[in-house]
Amino acid sequence: MNTEAPIEIQCSHCGLAVPKGLVRDDREEQFCCGACSMAYDMIRSCGMEGYYDVAQITGAARERASGKGKRYDDLDAAAQIEIRDNGHASTQLTLKGMHCAACVWLLERLPRMCEGVVEARVSMPRARVTLVWDPDATDLASIARTIDALGYECFAYYAGIGTAHRKKERDRYLVRIGVAGAIAGNIMLASVALYAGEFVGIEPVYEQLFRWVSMGLTIVMLAWPGATFFRGAIAAIRTRTPHIDLPISVGLLAGGLVGTWNTVAGSGEIYFDSLSALTFFLLIGRWLQAQQQERAFDAVAMTDALSPRKARVLRGDESYELPVEEVRRDDIVEVRAGETVPVDGEIATGDSDLDRSVMTGESMPVSVHAGDGVCAGDVNLTARLTVRVLSAGRETRLSQLMERVEEAMDRRAPIQVLANKVAGVFVMTVLALAALTFTVWMAIDASRAVGVTIALLVITCPCALGLATPLTVATGLGRAARRGVFIKGGDVLERMATRGEIVFDKTGTLTEGRCTLTSWHGDDSLREPVARAEAQCDHPVARALSEGLDPTSDAPAEITHTAGRGVVALVDGMLLTIGSERFLREQGVAPPDRAMRAVIDDVMARAESPVLVARGDRIVAVASIGDAVRPEAVAMIERVRAMGWTPRVLSGDVQGVVDQVARRVGIDAGHAVGGADPEQKAMTLRRLAQRGTVVMVGDGVNDAAALAEASVGVAVSGGAEASLTAADVFLAGAGLEEIPVMLSGARGVTRTIKRTVAFSVTYNTICATLAIAGLINPLLAAVLMPASSLMVLTLARTNRSFRPCP
Amino acid sequence: MSVIFIALPVTLALAAFFVVCFIWSARKGQFEDLETPAMRVLFDEDD
């Protein structure tokens, strides 16, 4: 039988399904999006069709091209470029959208596509490419444009504070693990001989040899890889904060000393095999956790710099590119359309619209004129401006805000993770028990007192405890990262595992954070012509209109006049005037009639912006432009509340709008606060954090200080670098629905940690009882210690947190 | 069995040699990126 299934048309670039509306009958290649189409053309024109073969062979999961078509003009100034001895320049870029071997293949062939590029080396797990190019032949911006056209959005990579330090630390751990593994393995071999000797007999001379060899290796082990724990323990004593390294060190030292003593004495237990295996496992656990945490830091690197580091200063008739630090007060700085304002100041000449979302969090553009103030970080949208500088460099409001963020982060007290808290009690209990055991055994049988006490100290070494937390945290962080939730540390999970208050920013967090068409009143047949007219304007409102009205043809409209807040266009012989009420009045359109007036007032009452459409001189339609609530927000708030959290909204927008949004997503009116500037947001968070656990979810720079003040700061994707630095969690590309998953995942991980801690304590109680009673023999000790570690491994693996919801 | 007195130091020396190799490669950054080189082997050199 021949049934005709509907054939799904695949994108020629990424292989994913092409939406019906975008299928073009007039060409063979089909594309799911503009970025893919651009990438496909670019790859073909460079003769790099091999990309598709490699993609085919490796059979990797496919992903859409993520090129943005950006200009990257700021990139040369923003990137950390290193000039090598041979005159070549080198830098690292972080790329979005790299996902398989074919991407590596393509990007490493960049020297053939882009003149002047000498070398391109990709690191997949870090999502980074290291470029070497000849600065005389090309510049970074044009290389970046090529990479973008290939389908990868580029970001300058900053080795942030601590990056080099963390890398060094990881390398050191790797070396320690290698040494510890080699030693542990060799001691195991010696121990096999020794244990076999226990059962079938061994000549004393060989027994002594193996014991001495084990001792030698153990001394190296304790002095080199094991010293990590001793250093941690010394730091814990010095700062008087309990730390898991403390009881571990006690166990290692006690075992090492008594083992050495017994080796020299020629009889008695040596413990060396257990000690070395323990050190090895503990180091692996810590290394795994560090690796997972690093992923969060890598994800954060995919953001843009806040404000340009260079400014174009006009002096006389000349213009100079100067680093912002060298710009003086009263200099005149030129800011072209599309550029970011590099300084604080006031507008000397020009009228334009500014996107001030960096400072205010609000996406609606603000129109500005000569004499108005501007801040570093504002994006100039429509026309060239010149700005008289009031402050630049470290003096700008933006820089000061950043300093505040750093201060708040420094002030944040480190949270004692559960394992460390338990370790504090643990070490005291064990030492007290040891003292007691020693005294009691001195009375019973003085010759055995030392042996029994040492056995107690060694056997109660909390290996399970020391291994449990890093392993559980590492699995949790790894699974979360696969969902696009990047968490910077295990303590963050424990802090989120309670209940408390969760504060949301409005714009860009609960809402889409950009202008969208929320409703359309009037003649539907006008949607199409309006969309076509607006498609030719580059203004957020115009974009919202053309996207929201979904044009079905590309036939351009004839723009006859355009100014600040509106456009006059001739579409299919129809004269349309589209814009604000004032613009229409200036164009001689009759004022709105009563019905239209009501619609306009209604839109204004919802705190949205009405865009009026007139045919001829009569207003025939009203489009309402606002910031739409994210579709998943309502369900998310409900789930968060069900989990025992109190949702709040805190925004820089006017109270009316904030109340509107709060009502729509289901947040109590009393918990909606508007009109808060960045400083007030931070204050509010500090106050809330003093009362209990408070999670802050935000995106913009204006939230950065608040994120740093919160118990846990969560930055949503699209956020600026600053908010990501300040945040503990970064939701990359993930929607709001990940927030309840993140909270319940944190609970899951913490529950597993508690379970392993409980297990560890029980296990140690039993062992301690046996040891105090003098019943521990070497073989039993050798079996019991790794057994507990294995048990913990199993428990950590069974933790199902961050798995997809059933 | 007295061969053990020679065999044991030899094994330990071997182990030490490989540990030194490992440390060298770790410091050289050989373990920095374990994914990308695995992909590079798939590509033909001359295409």
Tab-separated table of N, CA, C and O in Angstrom, chain A residues 52-124:
chain	number	residue	atom	x	y	z
A	52	TYR	N	29.184	19.652	5.487
A	52	TYR	CA	27.976	18.826	5.552
A	52	TYR	C	28.319	17.345	5.529
A	52	TYR	O	27.609	16.534	6.116
A	53	ASP	N	29.442	16.986	4.839
A	53	ASP	CA	29.867	15.589	4.854
A	53	ASP	C	30.322	15.190	6.244
A	53	ASP	O	29.961	14.134	6.746
A	54	VAL	N	31.122	16.051	6.858
A	54	VAL	CA	31.607	15.739	8.201
A	54	VAL	C	30.430	15.613	9.153
A	54	VAL	O	30.353	14.690	9.966
A	55	ALA	N	29.481	16.530	9.025
A	55	ALA	CA	28.309	16.492	9.891
A	55	ALA	C	27.569	15.171	9.702
A	55	ALA	O	27.084	14.570	10.652
A	56	GLN	N	27.498	14.728	8.429
A	56	GLN	CA	26.814	13.479	8.109
A	56	GLN	C	27.517	12.289	8.759
A	56	GLN	O	26.889	11.455	9.409
A	57	ILE	N	28.866	12.258	8.583
A	57	ILE	CA	29.645	11.119	9.076
A	57	ILE	C	29.537	11.002	10.587
A	57	ILE	O	29.308	9.936	11.135
A	58	THR	N	29.717	12.137	11.273
A	58	THR	CA	29.743	12.067	12.727
A	58	THR	C	28.346	11.902	13.297
A	58	THR	O	28.185	11.510	14.449
A	59	GLY	N	27.342	12.197	12.497
A	59	GLY	CA	25.962	11.974	12.931
A	59	GLY	C	25.605	12.701	14.215
A	59	GLY	O	24.809	12.219	15.016
A	60	ALA	N	26.198	13.863	14.418
A	60	ALA	CA	25.952	14.585	15.665
A	60	ALA	C	24.552	15.200	15.650
A	60	ALA	O	23.957	15.391	14.588
A	61	ALA	N	24.059	15.455	16.837
A	61	ALA	CA	22.778	16.129	16.957
A	61	ALA	C	22.901	17.484	16.275
A	61	ALA	O	23.952	18.115	16.298
A	62	ARG	N	21.832	17.932	15.647
A	62	ARG	CA	21.963	19.163	14.878
A	62	ARG	C	21.415	20.340	15.641
A	62	ARG	O	20.587	20.213	16.510
A	63	GLU	N	21.940	21.460	15.266
A	63	GLU	CA	21.527	22.668	15.949
A	63	GLU	C	21.425	23.797	14.946
A	63	GLU	O	22.161	23.832	13.979
A	64	ARG	N	20.533	24.707	15.224
A	64	ARG	CA	20.391	25.856	14.345
A	64	ARG	C	21.608	26.746	14.389
A	64	ARG	O	22.271	26.851	15.407
A	65	ALA	N	21.906	27.397	13.273
A	65	ALA	CA	22.978	28.387	13.263
A	65	ALA	C	22.584	29.521	14.199
A	65	ALA	O	21.416	29.870	14.300
A	66	SER	N	23.542	30.073	14.902
A	66	SER	CA	23.177	31.092	15.881
A	66	SER	C	23.787	32.448	15.535
A	66	SER	O	23.912	33.307	16.383
A	67	GLY	N	24.202	32.625	14.288
A	67	GLY	CA	24.754	33.921	13.885
A	67	GLY	C	23.729	35.023	14.053
A	67	GLY	O	22.539	34.813	13.883
A	68	LYS	N	24.204	36.196	14.412
A	68	LYS	CA	23.288	37.293	14.680
A	68	LYS	C	23.389	38.390	13.623
A	68	LYS	O	22.649	39.342	13.656
A	69	GLY	N	24.365	38.251	12.720
A	69	GLY	CA	24.554	39.308	11.735
A	69	GLY	C	25.029	40.605	12.355
A	69	GLY	O	24.771	41.688	11.838
A	70	LYS	N	25.731	40.498	13.478
A	70	LYS	CA	26.206	41.708	14.146
A	70	LYS	C	27.402	42.284	13.400
A	70	LYS	O	28.054	41.615	12.621
A	71	ARG	N	27.738	43.543	13.700
A	71	ARG	CA	28.858	44.193	13.018
A	71	ARG	C	30.186	43.934	13.741
A	71	ARG	O	31.234	43.970	13.148
A	72	TYR	N	30.142	43.757	15.026
A	72	TYR	CA	31.346	43.475	15.835
A	72	TYR	C	32.359	44.610	15.788
A	72	TYR	O	33.555	44.386	15.893
A	73	ASP	N	31.885	45.860	15.570
A	73	ASP	CA	32.829	46.975	15.480
A	73	ASP	C	33.604	47.191	16.763
A	73	ASP	O	34.732	47.649	16.757
A	74	ASP	N	32.964	46.836	17.878
A	74	ASP	CA	33.614	47.081	19.166
A	74	ASP	C	34.630	45.994	19.526
A	74	ASP	O	35.394	46.143	20.459
A	75	LEU	N	34.607	44.903	18.768
A	75	LEU	CA	35.335	43.717	19.204
A	75	LEU	C	36.837	43.944	19.315
A	75	LEU	O	37.469	43.498	20.267
A	76	ASP	N	37.411	44.676	18.340
A	76	ASP	CA	38.858	44.894	18.390
A	76	ASP	C	39.275	45.605	19.667
A	76	ASP	O	40.328	45.333	20.231
A	77	ALA	N	38.402	46.526	20.113
A	77	ALA	CA	38.722	47.260	21.329
A	77	ALA	C	38.439	46.421	22.565
A	77	ALA	O	39.123	46.539	23.581
A	78	ALA	N	37.444	45.535	22.454
A	78	ALA	CA	36.994	44.819	23.646
A	78	ALA	C	37.840	43.587	23.944
A	78	ALA	O	38.027	43.220	25.099
A	79	ALA	N	38.361	42.936	22.899
A	79	ALA	CA	39.059	41.674	23.118
A	79	ALA	C	40.439	41.914	23.713
A	79	ALA	O	41.035	42.971	23.519
A	80	GLN	N	40.913	40.916	24.435
A	80	GLN	CA	42.271	40.983	24.965
A	80	GLN	C	43.181	40.417	23.884
A	80	GLN	O	43.294	39.204	23.742
A	81	ILE	N	43.788	41.308	23.121
A	81	ILE	CA	44.602	40.859	21.993
A	81	ILE	C	46.071	40.868	22.386
A	81	ILE	O	46.563	41.830	22.971
A	82	GLU	N	46.722	39.757	22.054
A	82	GLU	CA	48.133	39.620	22.406
A	82	GLU	C	48.915	39.666	21.098
A	82	GLU	O	48.558	39.006	20.131
A	83	ILE	N	49.936	40.512	21.052
A	83	ILE	CA	50.757	40.593	19.839
A	83	ILE	C	51.981	39.705	20.032
A	83	ILE	O	52.721	39.866	21.007
A	84	ARG	N	52.156	38.753	19.136
A	84	ARG	CA	53.274	37.825	19.272
A	84	ARG	C	54.539	38.412	18.667
A	84	ARG	O	54.502	39.423	17.962
A	85	ASP	N	55.659	37.743	18.892
A	85	ASP	CA	56.958	38.254	18.438
A	85	ASP	C	57.003	38.442	16.926
A	85	ASP	O	57.627	39.370	16.421
A	86	ASN	N	56.337	37.531	16.183
A	86	ASN	CA	56.395	37.641	14.735
A	86	ASN	C	55.368	38.629	14.178
A	86	ASN	O	55.117	38.664	12.981
A	87	GLY	N	54.775	39.434	15.043
A	87	GLY	CA	53.844	40.460	14.591
A	87	GLY	C	52.418	39.979	14.461
A	87	GLY	O	51.511	40.769	14.213
A	88	HIS	N	52.186	38.686	14.640
A	88	HIS	CA	50.822	38.174	14.567
A	88	HIS	C	50.056	38.504	15.840
A	88	HIS	O	50.634	38.558	16.916
A	89	ALA	N	48.781	38.726	15.668
A	89	ALA	CA	47.939	39.002	16.831
A	89	ALA	C	47.186	37.734	17.191
A	89	ALA	O	46.904	36.896	16.328
A	90	SER	N	46.857	37.581	18.466
A	90	SER	CA	46.171	36.379	18.904
A	90	SER	C	45.171	36.724	19.996
A	90	SER	O	45.431	37.580	20.841
A	91	THR	N	44.036	36.097	19.943
A	91	THR	CA	43.064	36.283	21.010
A	91	THR	C	42.149	35.076	21.065
A	91	THR	O	42.210	34.193	20.204
A	92	GLN	N	41.301	35.032	22.091
A	92	GLN	CA	40.317	33.967	22.191
A	92	GLN	C	38.918	34.553	22.072
A	92	GLN	O	38.638	35.618	22.609
A	93	LEU	N	38.065	33.856	21.347
A	93	LEU	CA	36.665	34.251	21.276
A	93	LEU	C	35.826	33.097	21.813
A	93	LEU	O	36.144	31.932	21.595
A	94	THR	N	34.768	33.442	22.511
A	94	THR	CA	33.814	32.428	22.929
A	94	THR	C	32.712	32.396	21.878
A	94	THR	O	32.232	33.439	21.460
A	95	LEU	N	32.344	31.205	21.434
A	95	LEU	CA	31.352	31.098	20.373
A	95	LEU	C	30.092	30.402	20.877
A	95	LEU	O	30.165	29.450	21.632
A	96	LYS	N	28.975	30.897	20.401
A	96	LYS	CA	27.704	30.252	20.712
A	96	LYS	C	27.335	29.379	19.521
A	96	LYS	O	27.541	29.779	18.383
A	97	GLY	N	26.811	28.197	19.767
A	97	GLY	CA	26.286	27.390	18.675
A	97	GLY	C	27.239	26.319	18.172
A	97	GLY	O	26.920	25.621	17.230
A	98	MET	N	28.426	26.188	18.800
A	98	MET	CA	29.319	25.099	18.412
A	98	MET	C	28.805	23.820	19.046
A	98	MET	O	28.573	23.782	20.235
A	99	HIS	N	28.603	22.771	18.238
A	99	HIS	CA	27.985	21.605	18.856
A	99	HIS	C	28.530	20.271	18.388
A	99	HIS	O	28.223	19.256	18.964
A	100	CYS	N	29.311	20.226	17.309
A	100	CYS	CA	29.739	18.913	16.859
A	100	CYS	C	31.067	18.990	16.125
A	100	CYS	O	31.637	20.059	15.951
A	101	ALA	N	31.533	17.814	15.683
A	101	ALA	CA	32.829	17.730	15.014
A	101	ALA	C	32.872	18.595	13.764
A	101	ALA	O	33.900	19.190	13.438
A	102	ALA	N	31.745	18.676	13.062
A	102	ALA	CA	31.726	19.460	11.829
A	102	ALA	C	32.017	20.934	12.118
A	102	ALA	O	32.636	21.624	11.304
A	103	CYS	N	31.563	21.399	13.282
A	103	CYS	CA	31.838	22.787	13.646
A	103	CYS	C	33.338	22.989	13.821
A	103	CYS	O	33.900	24.000	13.402
A	104	VAL	N	34.000	22.020	14.464
A	104	VAL	CA	35.446	22.094	14.655
A	104	VAL	C	36.127	22.118	13.287
A	104	VAL	O	36.996	22.939	13.015
A	105	TRP	N	35.695	21.209	12.423
A	105	TRP	CA	36.247	21.109	11.079
A	105	TRP	C	36.156	22.458	10.362
A	105	TRP	O	37.117	22.974	9.820
A	106	LEU	N	34.958	23.018	10.401
A	106	LEU	CA	34.701	24.257	9.677
A	106	LEU	C	35.535	25.410	10.226
A	106	LEU	O	36.205	26.120	9.482
A	107	LEU	N	35.505	25.563	11.539
A	107	LEU	CA	36.157	26.724	12.141
A	107	LEU	C	37.669	26.650	12.013
A	107	LEU	O	38.332	27.671	11.856
A	108	GLU	N	38.215	25.429	12.066
A	108	GLU	CA	39.665	25.326	11.974
A	108	GLU	C	40.143	25.521	10.533
A	108	GLU	O	41.331	25.601	10.282
A	109	ARG	N	39.199	25.588	9.598
A	109	ARG	CA	39.557	25.916	8.219
A	109	ARG	C	39.401	27.415	7.937
A	109	ARG	O	39.460	27.852	6.787
A	110	LEU	N	39.217	28.163	8.971
A	110	LEU	CA	39.048	29.613	8.838
A	110	LEU	C	40.173	30.286	8.045
A	110	LEU	O	39.904	31.198	7.256
A	111	PRO	N	41.444	29.850	8.205
A	111	PRO	CA	42.504	30.497	7.428
A	111	PRO	C	42.250	30.438	5.921
A	111	PRO	O	42.724	31.297	5.170
A	112	ARG	N	41.490	29.434	5.452
A	112	ARG	CA	41.242	29.349	4.003
A	112	ARG	C	40.086	30.250	3.585
A	112	ARG	O	39.908	30.545	2.423
A	113	MET	N	39.260	30.623	4.548
A	113	MET	CA	38.071	31.397	4.199
A	113	MET	C	38.302	32.882	4.387
A	113	MET	O	37.673	33.709	3.764
A	114	CYS	N	39.171	33.208	5.306
A	114	CYS	CA	39.269	34.585	5.748
A	114	CYS	C	40.722	34.994	5.604
A	114	CYS	O	41.596	34.474	6.294
A	115	GLU	N	40.989	35.875	4.692
A	115	GLU	CA	42.373	36.259	4.428
A	115	GLU	C	42.978	36.922	5.658
A	115	GLU	O	42.329	37.747	6.299
A	116	GLY	N	44.201	36.553	5.954
A	116	GLY	CA	44.873	37.167	7.090
A	116	GLY	C	44.860	36.301	8.332
A	116	GLY	O	45.651	36.507	9.236
A	117	VAL	N	43.950	35.329	8.376
A	117	VAL	CA	43.899	34.441	9.541
A	117	VAL	C	44.979	33.378	9.376
A	117	VAL	O	45.082	32.737	8.329
A	118	VAL	N	45.817	33.238	10.376
A	118	VAL	CA	46.922	32.301	10.294
A	118	VAL	C	46.533	30.953	10.879
A	118	VAL	O	46.814	29.902	10.333
A	119	GLU	N	45.832	31.001	11.993
A	119	GLU	CA	45.470	29.752	12.647
A	119	GLU	C	44.192	29.927	13.450
A	119	GLU	O	43.917	31.002	13.982
A	120	ALA	N	43.397	28.872	13.504
A	120	ALA	CA	42.206	28.857	14.357
A	120	ALA	C	42.166	27.504	15.033
A	120	ALA	O	42.160	26.481	14.367
A	121	ARG	N	42.210	27.505	16.366
A	121	ARG	CA	42.149	26.253	17.120
A	121	ARG	C	40.915	26.282	18.003
A	121	ARG	O	40.710	27.224	18.765
A	122	VAL	N	40.115	25.228	17.905
A	122	VAL	CA	38.863	25.190	18.645
A	122	VAL	C	39.014	24.336	19.887
A	122	VAL	O	39.702	23.318	19.867
A	123	SER	N	38.419	24.775	20.967
A	123	SER	CA	38.270	23.914	22.138
A	123	SER	C	36.781	23.736	22.372
A	123	SER	O	36.090	24.664	22.781
A	124	MET	N	36.294	22.551	22.057
A	124	MET	CA	34.854	22.285	22.163
A	124	MET	C	34.292	22.474	23.565
A	124	MET	O	33.321	23.198	23.739
